[in-house]
XYZ file of C-alpha atoms in Angstrom:
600
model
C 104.542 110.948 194.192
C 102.290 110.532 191.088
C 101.166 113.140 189.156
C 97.678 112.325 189.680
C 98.102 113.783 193.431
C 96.849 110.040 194.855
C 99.883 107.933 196.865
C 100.837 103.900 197.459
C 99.254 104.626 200.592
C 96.277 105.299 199.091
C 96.050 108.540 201.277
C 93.299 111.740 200.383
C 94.341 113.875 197.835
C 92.919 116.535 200.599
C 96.034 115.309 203.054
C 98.718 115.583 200.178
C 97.520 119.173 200.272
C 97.622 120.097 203.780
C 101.465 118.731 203.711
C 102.575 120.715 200.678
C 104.436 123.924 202.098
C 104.005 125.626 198.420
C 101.661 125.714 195.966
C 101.358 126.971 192.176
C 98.711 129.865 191.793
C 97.771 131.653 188.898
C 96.330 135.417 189.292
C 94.923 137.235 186.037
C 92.269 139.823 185.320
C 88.477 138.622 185.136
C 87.568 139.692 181.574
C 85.038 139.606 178.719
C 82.472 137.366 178.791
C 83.294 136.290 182.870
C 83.523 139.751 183.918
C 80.090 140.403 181.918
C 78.867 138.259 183.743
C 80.143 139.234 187.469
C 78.852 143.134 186.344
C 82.004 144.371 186.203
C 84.311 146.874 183.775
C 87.715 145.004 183.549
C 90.517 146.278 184.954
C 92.941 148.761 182.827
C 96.955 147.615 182.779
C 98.378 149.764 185.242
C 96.155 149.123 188.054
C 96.724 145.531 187.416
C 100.529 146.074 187.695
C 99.393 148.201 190.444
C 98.291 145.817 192.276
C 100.842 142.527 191.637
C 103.174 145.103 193.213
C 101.598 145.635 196.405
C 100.733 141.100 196.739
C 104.783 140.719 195.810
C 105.918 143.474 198.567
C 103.399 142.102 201.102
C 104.603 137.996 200.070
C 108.240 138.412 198.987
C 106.931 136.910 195.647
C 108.236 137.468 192.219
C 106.421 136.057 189.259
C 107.460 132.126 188.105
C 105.989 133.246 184.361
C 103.987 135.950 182.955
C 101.713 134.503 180.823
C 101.116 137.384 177.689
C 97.583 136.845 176.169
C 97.349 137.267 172.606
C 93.748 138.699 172.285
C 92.480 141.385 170.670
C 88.862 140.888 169.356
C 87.351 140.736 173.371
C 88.939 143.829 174.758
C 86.674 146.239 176.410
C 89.420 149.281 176.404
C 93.311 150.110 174.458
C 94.912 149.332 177.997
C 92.761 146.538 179.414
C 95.207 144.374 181.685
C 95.292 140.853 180.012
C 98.651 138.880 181.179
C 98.094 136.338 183.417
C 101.261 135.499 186.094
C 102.086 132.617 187.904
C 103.393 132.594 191.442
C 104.931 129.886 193.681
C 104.041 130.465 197.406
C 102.991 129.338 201.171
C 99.537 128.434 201.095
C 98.664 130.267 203.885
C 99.496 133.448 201.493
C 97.919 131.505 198.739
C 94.935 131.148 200.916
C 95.046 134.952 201.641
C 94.775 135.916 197.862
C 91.897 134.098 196.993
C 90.011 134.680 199.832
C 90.655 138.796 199.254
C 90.298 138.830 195.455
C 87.722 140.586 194.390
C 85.295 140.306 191.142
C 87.837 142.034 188.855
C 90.545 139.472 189.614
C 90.933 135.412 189.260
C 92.872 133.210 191.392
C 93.558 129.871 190.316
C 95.308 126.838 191.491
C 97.657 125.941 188.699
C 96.211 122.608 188.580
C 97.172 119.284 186.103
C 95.738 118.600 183.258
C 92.416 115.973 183.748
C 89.423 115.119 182.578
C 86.019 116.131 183.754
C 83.860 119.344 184.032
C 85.026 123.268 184.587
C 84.624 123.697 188.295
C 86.818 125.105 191.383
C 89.384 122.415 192.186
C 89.615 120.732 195.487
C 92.583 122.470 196.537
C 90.887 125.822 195.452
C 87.426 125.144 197.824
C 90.006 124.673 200.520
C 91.931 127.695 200.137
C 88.509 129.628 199.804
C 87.412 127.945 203.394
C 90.599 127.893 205.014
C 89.662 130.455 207.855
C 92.356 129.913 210.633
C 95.536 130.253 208.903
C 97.594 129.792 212.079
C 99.863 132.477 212.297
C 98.645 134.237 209.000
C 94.847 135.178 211.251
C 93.613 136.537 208.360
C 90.301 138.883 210.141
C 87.340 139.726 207.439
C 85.310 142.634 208.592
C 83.689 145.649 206.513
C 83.765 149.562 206.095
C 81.112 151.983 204.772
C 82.346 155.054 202.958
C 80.621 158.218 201.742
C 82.450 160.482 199.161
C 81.577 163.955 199.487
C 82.891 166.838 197.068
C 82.017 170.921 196.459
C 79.588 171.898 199.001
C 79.605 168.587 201.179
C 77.323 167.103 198.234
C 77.952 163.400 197.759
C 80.405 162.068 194.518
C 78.657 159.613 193.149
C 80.465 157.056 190.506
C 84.045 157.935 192.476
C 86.112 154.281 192.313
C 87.447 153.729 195.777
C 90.892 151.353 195.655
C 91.923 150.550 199.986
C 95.304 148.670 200.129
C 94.756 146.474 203.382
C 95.898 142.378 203.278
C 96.099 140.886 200.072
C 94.150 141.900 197.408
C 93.497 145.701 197.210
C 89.609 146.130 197.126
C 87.553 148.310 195.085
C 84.335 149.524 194.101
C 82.168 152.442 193.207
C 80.588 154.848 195.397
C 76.282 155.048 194.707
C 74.159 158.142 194.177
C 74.462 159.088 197.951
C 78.074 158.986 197.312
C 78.431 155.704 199.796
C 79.905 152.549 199.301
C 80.491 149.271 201.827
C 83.488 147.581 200.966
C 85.130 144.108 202.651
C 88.668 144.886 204.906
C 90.761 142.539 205.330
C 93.993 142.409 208.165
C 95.982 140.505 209.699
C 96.690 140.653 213.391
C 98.446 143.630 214.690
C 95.833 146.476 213.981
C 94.554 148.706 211.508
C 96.652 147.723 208.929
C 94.695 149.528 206.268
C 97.818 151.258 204.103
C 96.167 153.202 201.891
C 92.676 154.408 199.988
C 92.537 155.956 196.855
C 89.395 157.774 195.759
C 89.068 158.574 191.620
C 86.115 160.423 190.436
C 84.216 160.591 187.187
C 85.361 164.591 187.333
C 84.734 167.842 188.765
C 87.019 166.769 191.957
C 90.880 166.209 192.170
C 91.386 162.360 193.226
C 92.599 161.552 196.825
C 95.005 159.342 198.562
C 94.964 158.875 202.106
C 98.065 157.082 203.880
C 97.127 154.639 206.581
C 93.705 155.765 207.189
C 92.429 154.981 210.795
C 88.986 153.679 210.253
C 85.898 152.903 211.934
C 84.130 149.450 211.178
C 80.938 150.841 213.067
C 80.215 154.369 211.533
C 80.586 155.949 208.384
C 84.339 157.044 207.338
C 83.490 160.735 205.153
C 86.118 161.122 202.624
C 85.803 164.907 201.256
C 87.723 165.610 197.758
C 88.517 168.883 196.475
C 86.816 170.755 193.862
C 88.880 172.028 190.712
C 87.058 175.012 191.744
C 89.396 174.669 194.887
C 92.487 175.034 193.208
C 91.264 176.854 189.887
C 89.274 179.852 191.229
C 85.970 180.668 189.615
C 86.663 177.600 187.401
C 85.724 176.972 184.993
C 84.998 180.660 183.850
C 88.680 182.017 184.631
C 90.516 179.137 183.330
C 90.829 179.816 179.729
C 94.503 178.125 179.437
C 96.113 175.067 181.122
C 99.128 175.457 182.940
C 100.684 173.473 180.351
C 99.355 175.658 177.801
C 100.339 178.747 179.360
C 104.095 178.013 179.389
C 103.908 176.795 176.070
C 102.798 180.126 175.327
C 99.261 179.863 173.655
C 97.986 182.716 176.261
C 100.342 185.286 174.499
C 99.419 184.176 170.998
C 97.107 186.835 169.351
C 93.132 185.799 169.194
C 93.681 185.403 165.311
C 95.726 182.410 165.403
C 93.486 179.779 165.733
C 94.813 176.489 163.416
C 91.794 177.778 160.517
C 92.168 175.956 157.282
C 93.547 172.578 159.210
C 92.251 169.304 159.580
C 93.166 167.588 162.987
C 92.182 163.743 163.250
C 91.593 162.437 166.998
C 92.082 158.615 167.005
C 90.675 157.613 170.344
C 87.985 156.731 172.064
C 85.283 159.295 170.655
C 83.520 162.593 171.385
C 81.301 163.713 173.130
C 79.628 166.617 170.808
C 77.301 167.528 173.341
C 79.957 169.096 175.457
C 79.421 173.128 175.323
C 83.145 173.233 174.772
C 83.115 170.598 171.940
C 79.942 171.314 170.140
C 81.572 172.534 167.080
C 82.721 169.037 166.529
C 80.639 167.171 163.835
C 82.546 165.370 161.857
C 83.464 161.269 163.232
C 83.685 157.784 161.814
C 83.555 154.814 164.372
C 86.216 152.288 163.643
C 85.280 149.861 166.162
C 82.581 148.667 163.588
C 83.760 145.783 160.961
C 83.175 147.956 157.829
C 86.416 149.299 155.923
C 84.953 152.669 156.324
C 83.853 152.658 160.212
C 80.661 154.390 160.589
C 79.979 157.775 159.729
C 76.351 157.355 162.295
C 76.728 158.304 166.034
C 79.124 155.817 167.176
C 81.831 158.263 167.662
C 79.714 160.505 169.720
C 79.852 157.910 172.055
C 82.695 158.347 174.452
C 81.881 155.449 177.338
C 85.687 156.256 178.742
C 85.755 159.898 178.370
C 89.614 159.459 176.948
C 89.198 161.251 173.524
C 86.876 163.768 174.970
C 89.906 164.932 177.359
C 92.137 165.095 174.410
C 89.474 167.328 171.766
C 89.597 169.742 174.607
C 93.251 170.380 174.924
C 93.319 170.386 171.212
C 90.049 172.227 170.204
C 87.944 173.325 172.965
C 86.035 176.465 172.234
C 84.683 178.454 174.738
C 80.408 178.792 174.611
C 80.363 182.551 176.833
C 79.671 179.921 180.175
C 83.105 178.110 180.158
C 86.360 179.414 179.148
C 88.709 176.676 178.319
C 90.148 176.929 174.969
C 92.273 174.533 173.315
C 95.461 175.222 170.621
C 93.363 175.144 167.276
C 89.452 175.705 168.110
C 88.856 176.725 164.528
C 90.326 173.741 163.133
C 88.626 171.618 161.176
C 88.391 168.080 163.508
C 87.473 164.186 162.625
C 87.170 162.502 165.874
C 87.878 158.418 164.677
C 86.712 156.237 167.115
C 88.759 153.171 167.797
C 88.385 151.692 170.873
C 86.939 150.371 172.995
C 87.093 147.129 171.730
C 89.089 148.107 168.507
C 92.116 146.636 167.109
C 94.885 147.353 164.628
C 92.353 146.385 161.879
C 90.603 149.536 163.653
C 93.737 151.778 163.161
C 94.558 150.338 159.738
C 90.842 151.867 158.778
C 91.765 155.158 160.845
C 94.704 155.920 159.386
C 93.254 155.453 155.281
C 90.772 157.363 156.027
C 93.087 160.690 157.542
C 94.644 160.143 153.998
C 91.739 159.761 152.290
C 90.025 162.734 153.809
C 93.895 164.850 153.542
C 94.208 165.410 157.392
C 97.209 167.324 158.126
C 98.224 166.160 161.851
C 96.564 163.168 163.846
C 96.614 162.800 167.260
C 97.248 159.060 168.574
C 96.807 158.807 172.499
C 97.109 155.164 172.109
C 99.031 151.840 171.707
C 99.981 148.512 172.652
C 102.975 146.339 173.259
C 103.684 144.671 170.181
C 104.663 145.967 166.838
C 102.600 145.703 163.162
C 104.613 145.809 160.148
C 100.770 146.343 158.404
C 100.231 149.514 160.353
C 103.581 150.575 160.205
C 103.027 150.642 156.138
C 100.566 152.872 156.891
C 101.628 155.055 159.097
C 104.707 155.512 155.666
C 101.839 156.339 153.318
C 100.558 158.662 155.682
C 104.013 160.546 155.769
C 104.479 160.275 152.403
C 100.913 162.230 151.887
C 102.242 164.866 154.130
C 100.397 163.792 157.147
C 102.041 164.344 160.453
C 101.144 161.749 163.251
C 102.018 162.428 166.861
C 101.508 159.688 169.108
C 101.967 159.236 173.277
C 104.994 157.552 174.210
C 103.672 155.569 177.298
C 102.580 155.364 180.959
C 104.546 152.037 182.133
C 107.901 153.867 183.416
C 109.932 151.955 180.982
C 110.313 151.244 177.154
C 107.505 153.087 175.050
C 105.369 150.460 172.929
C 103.964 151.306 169.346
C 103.127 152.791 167.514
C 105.024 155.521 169.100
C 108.299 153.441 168.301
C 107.785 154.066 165.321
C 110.183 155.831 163.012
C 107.944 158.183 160.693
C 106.041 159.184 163.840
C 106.585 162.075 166.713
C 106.791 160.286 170.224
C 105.786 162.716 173.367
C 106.796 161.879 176.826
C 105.266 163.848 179.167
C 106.158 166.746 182.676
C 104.494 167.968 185.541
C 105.071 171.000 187.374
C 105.245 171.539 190.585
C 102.362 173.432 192.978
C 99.487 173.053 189.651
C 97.734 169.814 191.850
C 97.081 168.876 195.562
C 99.348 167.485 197.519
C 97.201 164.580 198.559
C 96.856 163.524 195.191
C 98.005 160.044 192.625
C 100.130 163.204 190.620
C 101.562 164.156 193.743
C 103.506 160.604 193.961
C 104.827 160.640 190.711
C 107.464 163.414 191.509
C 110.755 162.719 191.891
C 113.557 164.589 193.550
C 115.987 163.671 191.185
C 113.446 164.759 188.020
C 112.941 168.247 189.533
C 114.515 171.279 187.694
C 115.184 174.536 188.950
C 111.520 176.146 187.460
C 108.963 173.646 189.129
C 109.186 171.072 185.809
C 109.540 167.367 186.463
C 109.590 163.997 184.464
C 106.943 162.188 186.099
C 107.456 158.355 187.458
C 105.178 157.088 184.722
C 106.092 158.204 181.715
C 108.132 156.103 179.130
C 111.316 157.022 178.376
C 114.308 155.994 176.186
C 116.424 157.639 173.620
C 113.624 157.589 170.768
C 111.346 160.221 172.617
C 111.146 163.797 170.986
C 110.161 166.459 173.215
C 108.101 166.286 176.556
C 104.619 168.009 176.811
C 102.599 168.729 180.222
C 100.672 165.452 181.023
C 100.101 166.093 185.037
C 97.037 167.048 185.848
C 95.948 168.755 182.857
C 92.281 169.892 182.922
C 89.957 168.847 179.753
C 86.583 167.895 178.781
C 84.654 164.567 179.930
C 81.523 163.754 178.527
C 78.428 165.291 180.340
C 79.279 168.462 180.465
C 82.175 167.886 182.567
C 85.870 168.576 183.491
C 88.241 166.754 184.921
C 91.962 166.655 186.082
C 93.695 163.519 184.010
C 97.456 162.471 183.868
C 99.572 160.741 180.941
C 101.626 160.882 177.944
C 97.710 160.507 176.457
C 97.623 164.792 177.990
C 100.908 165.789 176.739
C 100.158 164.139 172.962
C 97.230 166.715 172.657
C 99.309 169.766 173.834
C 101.972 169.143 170.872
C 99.429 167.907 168.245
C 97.662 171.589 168.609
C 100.917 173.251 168.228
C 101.569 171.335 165.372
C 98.081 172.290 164.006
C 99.297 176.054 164.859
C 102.344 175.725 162.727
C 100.972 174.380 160.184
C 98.002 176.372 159.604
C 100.135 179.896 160.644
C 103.672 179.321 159.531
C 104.669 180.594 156.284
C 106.625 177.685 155.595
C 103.738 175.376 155.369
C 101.484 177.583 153.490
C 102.458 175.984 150.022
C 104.481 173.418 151.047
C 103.679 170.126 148.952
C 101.588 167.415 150.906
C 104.806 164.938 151.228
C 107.245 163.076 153.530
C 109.435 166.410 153.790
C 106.186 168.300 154.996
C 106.109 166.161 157.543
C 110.385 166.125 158.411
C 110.194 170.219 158.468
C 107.386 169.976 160.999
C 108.803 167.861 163.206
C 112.626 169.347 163.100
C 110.445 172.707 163.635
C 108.976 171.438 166.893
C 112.194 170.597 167.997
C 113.412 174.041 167.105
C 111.286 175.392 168.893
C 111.413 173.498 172.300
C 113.074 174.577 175.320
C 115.875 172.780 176.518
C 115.830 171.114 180.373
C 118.667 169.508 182.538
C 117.176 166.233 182.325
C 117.935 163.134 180.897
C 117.424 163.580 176.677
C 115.939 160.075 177.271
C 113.201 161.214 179.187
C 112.505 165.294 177.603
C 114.132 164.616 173.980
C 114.961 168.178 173.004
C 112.530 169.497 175.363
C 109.466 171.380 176.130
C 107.981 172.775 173.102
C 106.760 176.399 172.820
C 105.148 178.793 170.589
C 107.534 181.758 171.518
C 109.929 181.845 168.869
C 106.613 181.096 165.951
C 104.955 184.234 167.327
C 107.498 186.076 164.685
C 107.011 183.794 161.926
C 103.132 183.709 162.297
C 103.112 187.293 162.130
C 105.621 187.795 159.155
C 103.324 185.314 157.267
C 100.220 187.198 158.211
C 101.984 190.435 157.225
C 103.065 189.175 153.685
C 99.511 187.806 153.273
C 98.048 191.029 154.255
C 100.853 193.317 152.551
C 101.176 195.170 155.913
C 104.225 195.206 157.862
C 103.573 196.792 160.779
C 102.729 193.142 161.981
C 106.491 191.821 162.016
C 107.104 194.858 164.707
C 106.034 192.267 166.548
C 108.797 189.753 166.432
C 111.201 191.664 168.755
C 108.521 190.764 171.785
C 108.965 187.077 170.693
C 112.406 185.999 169.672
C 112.614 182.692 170.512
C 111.316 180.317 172.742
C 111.367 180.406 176.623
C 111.533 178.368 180.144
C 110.617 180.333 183.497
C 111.410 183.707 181.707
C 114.790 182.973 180.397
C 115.806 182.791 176.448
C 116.165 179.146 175.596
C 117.707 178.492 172.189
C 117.350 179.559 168.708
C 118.767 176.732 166.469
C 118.080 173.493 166.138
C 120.968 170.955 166.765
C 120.252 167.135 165.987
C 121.181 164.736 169.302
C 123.794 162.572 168.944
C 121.116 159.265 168.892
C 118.874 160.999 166.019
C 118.768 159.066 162.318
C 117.420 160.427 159.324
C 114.392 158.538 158.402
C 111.991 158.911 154.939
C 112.635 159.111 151.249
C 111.900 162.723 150.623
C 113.335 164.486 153.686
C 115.388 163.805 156.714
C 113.184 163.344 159.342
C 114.989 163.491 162.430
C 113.962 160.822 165.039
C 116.128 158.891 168.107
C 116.606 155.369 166.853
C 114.924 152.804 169.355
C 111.274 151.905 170.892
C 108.470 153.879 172.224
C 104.888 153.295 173.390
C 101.479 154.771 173.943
């Protein structure tokens, strides 16, 4: 048959079609300019991956390529999903996909090469108007949802994700909280697997398992409120639960990371937060000036990302809300690099923590692919003493950079048991086999691999949003913030660092401190590193410093309530012992770090 899709027989093109039991279809995200256009936000990574999952386990499909787009100067957020994949299948699936896609995803007939104008190919109209599928019956209908939260009020901006036939379907619930959204089945019944209900904050997320619902009425969907789980929140919830067994609770009011300079490379602050207002220093990186801007970019946190992580790090209660992060005296520089940034972005970041002498930057952040330029920076950071800590990933496998790289801390993140719902996304990513015996587990989604360092909480950690508002987040992005502001504690309280020279073996001692002080766990060194760090065994050290400084030694009475650090109650360790995979790395100190690859 000619290429051309015409025969000898000089039959339609349209009856070559019918014939053909499999067809070549490409699915990818709807970005930049096209999803500007359609009035959407493009869709992040994971719930891409998300949802090529649930179209392979429903078609038996695996991917013929993935096509990995190099672009960087149109992305809308770090993690926007960009690959494009290309799948061989029946048409009447084909036919299925792009008649449930919705305005976040394409779906293309991989189609030859010709001449002419950009428009739907013929094959494509017929796979849009291809209502009886014969067996496949594919039935269109629609449902109407209201989201209600605290005090049956309606959720407005909640996303709403319902797994039915092909494409999972999503959209946003209005200022009454509602929504109408298309379902889609095929014959045998409510066949509606799943919905999953995310909002802005204030309310735990919700997943309901095959959901019956009506197509006539209105199906009410009620979250609960943090205040549900967190009683009298947020007044009485001063410390995380990840905080809490790290120890900051127990650690005297003085000790609060004065004297330190903290750099947040993210997405922004929001300054106007009661909890963040002492914030006021930012440059925004996403502008193309070697500087960024020192103006109000940075203030502007559209995702709400880097406002979550200045909590954990530096939230300071206002006498109305009483979360408090590690180091809320700390001097911080929120750098604002995405959306839309690039590595150029970090490049500018990163010379300006050393021109500015930050001591430890946080970097909830990265991307597949490596940058020898960026790495070169990251060295002259370390070699100006600057300590950067970045997230090690939320795709389940490798970690990307830059937390693969060598000069930097990678954090992997845990959960514990009984802190969330049990009808919620964190809920899912326990495992049996990553339980241990005090309610910790190694969540589904973090990366893992022999380079990672220690594990911080990242399930359901509570933080700042912009507005004024709080909300329950997961990741390796969580856990970073919870060992950057114990880093920020040592160095600001630990004798050792109190004239230690701003150099590479600043940095190596900080790091091989952290791992002194974590906790060790019965799982996998490839998914916890050395463990869970704590501030038990510092409270000593802290206090010895404070006593020298203050020529009064009744403080170091102290150190027999806090000999080293602890898990559930029990003494953990008290030396530090390199793992077997660690390599010394730097020209002024051995800095201890698993040979390998991370990621964000």
């Amino acid at each position: 048959m000619p290429e051309n899709g015409s025969n000898t027989n000089g039959a339609s093109q349209d009856a070559i079609y019918e014939t053909s039991e499999k067809i070549d279809i490409l699915v990818g995200p709807r970005r930049s300019l096209a999803a500007k256009r359609a009035g959407i936000q493009p869709m992040n990574a994971s719930t891409m991956a998300s949802a090529v999952r649930i179209l392979e386990s429903q078609f038996g499909v695996t991917p013929e390529r993935v096509i990995r787009r190099k672009i960087n100067k149109t992305l809308s957020t770090h993690d926007e999903a960009t690959d494009v994949l290309k799948y061989r299948m029946d048409i009447e699936a084909a036919a299925i996909l792009a008649q449930t896609a919705g305005p976040s995803v394409s779906v293309e007939v991989d189609s030859h090469l010709q001449y002419g104008a950009v428009a739907p190919s013929n094959l494509m109209q017929q796979l849009m108007g291809r209502t009886n599928m014969g067996n496949a019956g594919l039935k269109e209908s629609t449902v109407k949802i209201r989201i209600i939260g605290e005090g049956d009020k309606p959720v407005a901006g909640a996303s709403v994700t319902m797994e039915a036939a092909g494409f999972p379907q999503e959209g946003r619930s209005n200022s009454r909280g509602e929504l109408t959204m298309k379902l889609f089945e095929l014959p045998g019944g409510n066949q509606v697997k799943s919905i999953f209900v995310r909002p802005s904050a204030g309310h735990w997320n919700r997943i309901i398992n095959s959901p019956n619902l009506s197509t006539t009425g209105i199906n009410v969907i009620r979250l609960k409120p943090i205040a549900d789980t967190h009683a009298g929140f947020p007044l009485n919830a001063a410390y995380g639960w990840g905080q809490r067994l790290m120890g900051l609770d127990k650690l005297p009011d003085e000790y609060t990371g004065k004297g330190v300079k903290i750099a947040i490379i993210d997405s922004g602050a929001d300054p106007t937060h009661p909890v963040l207002s002492h914030i006021a220093q930012g440059f925004d990186m996403t502008k193309d000036t070697p500087d960024g801007q020192a103006g109000e970019g940075w203030k502007d946190d559209v995702i709400g990302h880097g406002s979550h992580c200045a909590g954990v790090i530096t939230g300071k209660t206002d006498g109305t809300t009483a979360i408090r992060g590690f180091a809320p005296d700390a001097e911080i520089i929120v750098m604002k690099v995405f959306p839309g940034g690039q590595f150029s972005s970090l490049l500018d970041a990163l010379a300006k923590c050393i021109e500015l002498n930050v001591d430890v930057v946080n970097m909830s952040l990265g991307g597949g692919e490596a940058s020898e330029v960026v790495e070169q920076q990251i060295e002259e950071c370390v070699q100006h003493g600057i300590a950067c800590i970045v997230a090690a990933g939320n795709s389940g496998n490798e970690v990307q950079y830059p937390a693969k790289s060598p000069s930097v801390l990678a954090v992997a993140a845990l959960g514990q048991m009984n802190t969330f719902p049990n009808d919620t996304w964190e809920a899912t990513t326990m495992q049996p086999s990553q339980v241990v015996g005090d309610g910790l587990f190694s969540p589904s989604f973090t990366c893992h691999g022999p380079e990672i360092a220690v594990a911080g909480p990242g399930v359901g950690i509570i933080s700042t949003v912009p507005g004024g508002q709080f909300d329950p987040q997961s990741g390796t992005s969580m856990a970073t913030p919870h060992v950057c502001g114990m880093a920020a504690l040592l160095v600001a309280h630990h004798p050792d660092f109190k004239n230690a020279p701003r150099d590479a073996t600043r940095v190596a001692h900080l790091f091989n401190m952290i791992r002194t002080l974590s906790a060790p766990l019965p799982l996998a060194a490839e998914r916890v590193g050395s463990g869970f760090p704590t501030l038990h065994g510092a409270f000593a050290a802290f206090e010895a410093g404070r006593a020298a400084e203050d020529g009064d030694g009744d403080h170091a009475q102290f150190a027999a309530a806090s000999a080293g650090p602890r898990i559930g109650g029990h003494m953990a360790f008290s030396h530090y012992a390199p793992h077997p995979a660690q390599h010394a790395y730097g020209t002024q100190g051995a800095v201890y770090r698993p040979q390998g690859f991370y990621s964000y």
